[in-house]
CSV table of C-alpha atoms and ligand atoms in Angstrom, one decimal:
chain,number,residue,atom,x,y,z
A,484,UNK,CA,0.0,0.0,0.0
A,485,UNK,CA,1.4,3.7,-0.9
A,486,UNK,CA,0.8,5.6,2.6
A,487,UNK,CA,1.1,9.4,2.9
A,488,UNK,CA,1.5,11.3,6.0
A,489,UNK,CA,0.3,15.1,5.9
A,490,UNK,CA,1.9,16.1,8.8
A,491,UNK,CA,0.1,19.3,9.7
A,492,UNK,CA,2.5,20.4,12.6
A,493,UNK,CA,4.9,23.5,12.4
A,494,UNK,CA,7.4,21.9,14.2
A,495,UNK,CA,9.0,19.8,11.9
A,496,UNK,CA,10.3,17.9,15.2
A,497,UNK,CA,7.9,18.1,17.4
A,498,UNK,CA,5.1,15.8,19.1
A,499,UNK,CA,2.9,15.3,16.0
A,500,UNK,CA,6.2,14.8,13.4
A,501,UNK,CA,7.3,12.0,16.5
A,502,UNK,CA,3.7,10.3,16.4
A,503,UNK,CA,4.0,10.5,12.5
A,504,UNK,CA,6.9,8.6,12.4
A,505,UNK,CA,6.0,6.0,14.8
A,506,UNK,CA,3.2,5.2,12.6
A,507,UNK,CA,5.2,5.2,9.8
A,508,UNK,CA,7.9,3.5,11.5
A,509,UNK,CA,5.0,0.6,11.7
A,510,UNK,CA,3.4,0.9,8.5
A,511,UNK,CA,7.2,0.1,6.6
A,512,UNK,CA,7.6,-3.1,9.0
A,513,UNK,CA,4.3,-4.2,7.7
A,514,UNK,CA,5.6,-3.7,4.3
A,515,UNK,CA,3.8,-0.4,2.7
A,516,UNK,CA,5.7,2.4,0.9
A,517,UNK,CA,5.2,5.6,3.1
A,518,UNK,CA,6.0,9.4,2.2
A,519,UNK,CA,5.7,11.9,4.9
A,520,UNK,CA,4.6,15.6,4.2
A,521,UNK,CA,5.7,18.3,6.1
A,522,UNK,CA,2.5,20.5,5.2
A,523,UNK,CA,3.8,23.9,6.5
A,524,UNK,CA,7.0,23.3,4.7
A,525,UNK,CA,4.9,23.6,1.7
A,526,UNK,CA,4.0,26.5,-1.1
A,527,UNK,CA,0.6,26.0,-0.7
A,528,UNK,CA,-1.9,29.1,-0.9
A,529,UNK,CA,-5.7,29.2,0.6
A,530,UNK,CA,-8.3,28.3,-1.6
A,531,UNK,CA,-9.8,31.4,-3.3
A,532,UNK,CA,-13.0,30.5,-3.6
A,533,UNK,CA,-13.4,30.8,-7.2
A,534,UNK,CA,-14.1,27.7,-7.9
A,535,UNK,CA,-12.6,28.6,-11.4
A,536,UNK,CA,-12.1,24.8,-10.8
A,537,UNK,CA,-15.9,23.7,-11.1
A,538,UNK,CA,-15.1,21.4,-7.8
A,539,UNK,CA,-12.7,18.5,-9.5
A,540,UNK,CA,-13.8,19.7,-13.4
A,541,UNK,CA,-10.8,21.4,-14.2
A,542,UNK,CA,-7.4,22.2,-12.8
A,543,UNK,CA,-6.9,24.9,-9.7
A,544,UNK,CA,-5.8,28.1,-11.3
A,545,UNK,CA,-3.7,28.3,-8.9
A,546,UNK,CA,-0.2,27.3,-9.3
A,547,UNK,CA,2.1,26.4,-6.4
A,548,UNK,CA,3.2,23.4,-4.7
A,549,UNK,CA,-0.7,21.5,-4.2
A,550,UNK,CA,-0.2,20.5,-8.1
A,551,UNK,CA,2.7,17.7,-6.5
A,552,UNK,CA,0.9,17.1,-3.9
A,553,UNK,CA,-2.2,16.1,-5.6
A,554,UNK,CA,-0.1,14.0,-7.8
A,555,UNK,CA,1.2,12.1,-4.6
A,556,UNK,CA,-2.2,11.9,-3.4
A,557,UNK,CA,-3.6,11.0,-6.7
A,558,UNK,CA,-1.0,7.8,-6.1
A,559,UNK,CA,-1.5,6.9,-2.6
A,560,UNK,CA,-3.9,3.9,-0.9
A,561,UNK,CA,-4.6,6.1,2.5
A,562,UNK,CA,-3.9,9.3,3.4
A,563,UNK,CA,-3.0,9.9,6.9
A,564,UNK,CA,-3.9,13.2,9.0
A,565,UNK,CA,-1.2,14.5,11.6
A,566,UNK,CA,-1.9,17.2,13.2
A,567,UNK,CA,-1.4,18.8,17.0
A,568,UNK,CA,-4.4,20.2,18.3
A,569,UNK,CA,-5.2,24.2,18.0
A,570,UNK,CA,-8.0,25.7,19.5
A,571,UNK,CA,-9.6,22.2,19.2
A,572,UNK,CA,-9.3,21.8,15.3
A,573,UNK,CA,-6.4,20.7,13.1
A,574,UNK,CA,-3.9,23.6,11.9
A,575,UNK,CA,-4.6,26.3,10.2
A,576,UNK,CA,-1.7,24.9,7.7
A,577,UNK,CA,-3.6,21.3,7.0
A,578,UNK,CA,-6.9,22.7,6.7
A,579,UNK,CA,-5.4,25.1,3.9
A,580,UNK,CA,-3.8,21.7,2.3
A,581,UNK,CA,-7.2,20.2,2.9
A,582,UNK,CA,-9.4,23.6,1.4
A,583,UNK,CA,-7.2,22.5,-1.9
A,584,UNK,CA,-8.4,18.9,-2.5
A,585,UNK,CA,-11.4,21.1,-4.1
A,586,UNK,CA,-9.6,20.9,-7.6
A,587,UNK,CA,-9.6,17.4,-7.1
A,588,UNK,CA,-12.8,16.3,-5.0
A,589,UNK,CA,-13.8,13.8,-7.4
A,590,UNK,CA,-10.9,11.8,-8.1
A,591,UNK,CA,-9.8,11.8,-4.6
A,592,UNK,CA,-13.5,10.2,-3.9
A,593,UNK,CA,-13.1,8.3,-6.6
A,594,UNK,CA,-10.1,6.4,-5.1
A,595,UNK,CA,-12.2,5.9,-2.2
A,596,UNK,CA,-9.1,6.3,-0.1
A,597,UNK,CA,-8.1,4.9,3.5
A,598,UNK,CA,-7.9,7.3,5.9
A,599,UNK,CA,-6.1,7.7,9.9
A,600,UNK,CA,-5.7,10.5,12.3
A,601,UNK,CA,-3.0,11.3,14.3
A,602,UNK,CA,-3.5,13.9,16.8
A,603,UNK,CA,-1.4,15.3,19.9
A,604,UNK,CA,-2.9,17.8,22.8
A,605,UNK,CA,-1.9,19.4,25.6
A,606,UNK,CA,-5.2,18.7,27.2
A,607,UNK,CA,-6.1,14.8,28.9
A,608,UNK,CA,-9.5,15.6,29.4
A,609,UNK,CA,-11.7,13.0,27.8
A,610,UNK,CA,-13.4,15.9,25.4
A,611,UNK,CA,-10.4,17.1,24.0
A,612,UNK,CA,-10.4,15.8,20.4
A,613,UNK,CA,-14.7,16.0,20.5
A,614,UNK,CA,-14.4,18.5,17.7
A,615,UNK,CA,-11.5,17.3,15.4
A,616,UNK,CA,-12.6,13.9,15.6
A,617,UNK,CA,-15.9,14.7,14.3
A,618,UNK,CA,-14.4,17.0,11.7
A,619,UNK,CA,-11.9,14.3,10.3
A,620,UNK,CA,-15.0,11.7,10.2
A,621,UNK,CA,-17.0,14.2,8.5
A,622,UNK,CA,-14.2,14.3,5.9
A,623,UNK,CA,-14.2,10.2,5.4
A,624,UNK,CA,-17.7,10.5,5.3
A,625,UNK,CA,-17.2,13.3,2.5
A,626,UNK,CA,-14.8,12.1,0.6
A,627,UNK,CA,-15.4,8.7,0.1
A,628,UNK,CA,-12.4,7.4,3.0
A,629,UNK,CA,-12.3,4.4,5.2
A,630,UNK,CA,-11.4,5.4,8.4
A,631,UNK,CA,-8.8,2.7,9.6
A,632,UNK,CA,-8.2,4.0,13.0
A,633,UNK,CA,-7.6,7.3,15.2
A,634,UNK,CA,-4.7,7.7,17.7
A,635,UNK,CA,-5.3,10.6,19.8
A,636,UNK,CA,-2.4,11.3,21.7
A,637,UNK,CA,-4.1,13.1,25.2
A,638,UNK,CA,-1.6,15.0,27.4
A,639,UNK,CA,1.2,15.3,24.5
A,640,UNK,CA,1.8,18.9,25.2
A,641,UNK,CA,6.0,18.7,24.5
A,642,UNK,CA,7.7,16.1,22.9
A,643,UNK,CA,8.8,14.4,26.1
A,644,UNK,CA,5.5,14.1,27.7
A,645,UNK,CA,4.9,12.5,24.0
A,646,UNK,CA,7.7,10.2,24.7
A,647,UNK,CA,6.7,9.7,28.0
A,648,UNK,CA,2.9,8.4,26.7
A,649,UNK,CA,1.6,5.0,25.2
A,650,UNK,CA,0.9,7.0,22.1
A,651,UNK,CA,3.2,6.2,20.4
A,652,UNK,CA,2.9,2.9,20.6
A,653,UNK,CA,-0.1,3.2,19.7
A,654,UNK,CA,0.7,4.8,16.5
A,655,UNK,CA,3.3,2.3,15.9
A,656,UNK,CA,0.8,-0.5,16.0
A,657,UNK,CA,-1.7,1.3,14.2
A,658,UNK,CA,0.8,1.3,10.8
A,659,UNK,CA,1.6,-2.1,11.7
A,660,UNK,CA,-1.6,-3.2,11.7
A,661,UNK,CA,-2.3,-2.1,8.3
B,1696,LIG,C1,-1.7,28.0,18.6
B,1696,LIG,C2,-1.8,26.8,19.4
B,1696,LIG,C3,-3.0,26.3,19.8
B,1696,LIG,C4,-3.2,25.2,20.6
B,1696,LIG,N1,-4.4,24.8,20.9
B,1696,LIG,C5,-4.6,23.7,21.7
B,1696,LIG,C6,-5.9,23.3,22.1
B,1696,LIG,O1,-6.9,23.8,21.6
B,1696,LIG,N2,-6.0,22.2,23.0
B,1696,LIG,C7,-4.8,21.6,23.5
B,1696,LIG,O2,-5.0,20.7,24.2
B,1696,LIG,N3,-3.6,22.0,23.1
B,1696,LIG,C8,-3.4,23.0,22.3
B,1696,LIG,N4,-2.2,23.5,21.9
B,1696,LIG,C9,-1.0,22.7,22.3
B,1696,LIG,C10,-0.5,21.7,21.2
B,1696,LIG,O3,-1.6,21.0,20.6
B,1696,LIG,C11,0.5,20.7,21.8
B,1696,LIG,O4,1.5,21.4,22.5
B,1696,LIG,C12,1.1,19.8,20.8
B,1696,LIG,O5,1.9,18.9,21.4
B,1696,LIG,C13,2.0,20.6,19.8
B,1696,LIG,O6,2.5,19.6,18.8
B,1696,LIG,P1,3.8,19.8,17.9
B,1696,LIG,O7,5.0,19.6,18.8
B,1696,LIG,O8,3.7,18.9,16.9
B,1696,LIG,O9,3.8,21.3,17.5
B,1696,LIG,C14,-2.0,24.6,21.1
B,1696,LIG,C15,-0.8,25.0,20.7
B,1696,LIG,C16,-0.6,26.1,19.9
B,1696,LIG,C17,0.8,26.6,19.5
């Protein structure tokens, strides 16, 4: 299976890159090819809203470093979700990555994609990842994904209370599961 990892996170070492590798790590023992995506390393401008694109009709008019990235995507079996938590959604950086797949809604539906989340918080409280959780199913549910499992890494506020956590484990198992 051809994995990618849009790893939403800023820092390109931090708790949500560490939990993306673990799963990664897991995924490659289990065989699959997998590409991680630093998202915010990435040319990528907001949608405009013109929808010059005719949702998936015709190519973005926009011309930056989405066109690769759809290509990848365009080549991949699931497509996983990193992200750390802010204000209770994903970044602002993913969710610009995501706004994109517009020019290609219908061939990414088509492919009828596998889909994880990987998520880190500072908060443990049982509600934290309500809000994301429901957003990222909403998206499976939207575009046409399978969701094939969710680790959500409570209490992962710094990279060493990451380390420190089963998470990652969690994550590791997840990719190895696949
Ligand atoms: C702008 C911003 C918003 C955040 N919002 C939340 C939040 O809503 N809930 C939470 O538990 N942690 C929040 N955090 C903490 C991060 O999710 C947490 O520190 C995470 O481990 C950072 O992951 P990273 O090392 O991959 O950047 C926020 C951090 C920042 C910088």
């Amino acid at each position: 299976m051809n994995v990618i990892i849009l790893q939403g996170s800023p820092n390109r070492d931090g708790s949500t890159a560490i939990m993306a590798e673990e799963f990664a790590r897991g995924a490659r023992q289990a065989g699959h090819e997998v590409e991680r995506v630093d998202v915010c390393a990435l040319d990528v401008a907001p949608c405009r809203g013109c929808v010059a694109c005719g949702y998936g009709a015709r190519p973005c008019v926009q011309r930056d470093g989405m066109g690769p990235l759809l290509d990848k995507i365009a080549a991949a079996d699931l497509l996983a979700l990193a992200t750390p938590l802010y204000y209770y959604g994903m970044t602002a950086q993913l969710k610009c990555v995501i706004d994109r797949f517009c020019s290609a809604n219908s061939a990414i539906s088509a492919r009828r994609l596998d889909a994880v989340l990987l998520a880190v918080a500072w908060n443990a409280d049982e509600w934290a990842f309500d809000a994301l959780v429901a957003h990222y199913e909403t998206l499976c549910r939207y575009l046409n994904m399978r969701d094939r499992g969710q680790v959500l890494g409570y209490g992962c506020g710094t990279p060493g209370m990451t380390r420190a956590s089963a998470h990652l484990r969690e994550a590791f198992e997840l990719g190895a599961s696949l």
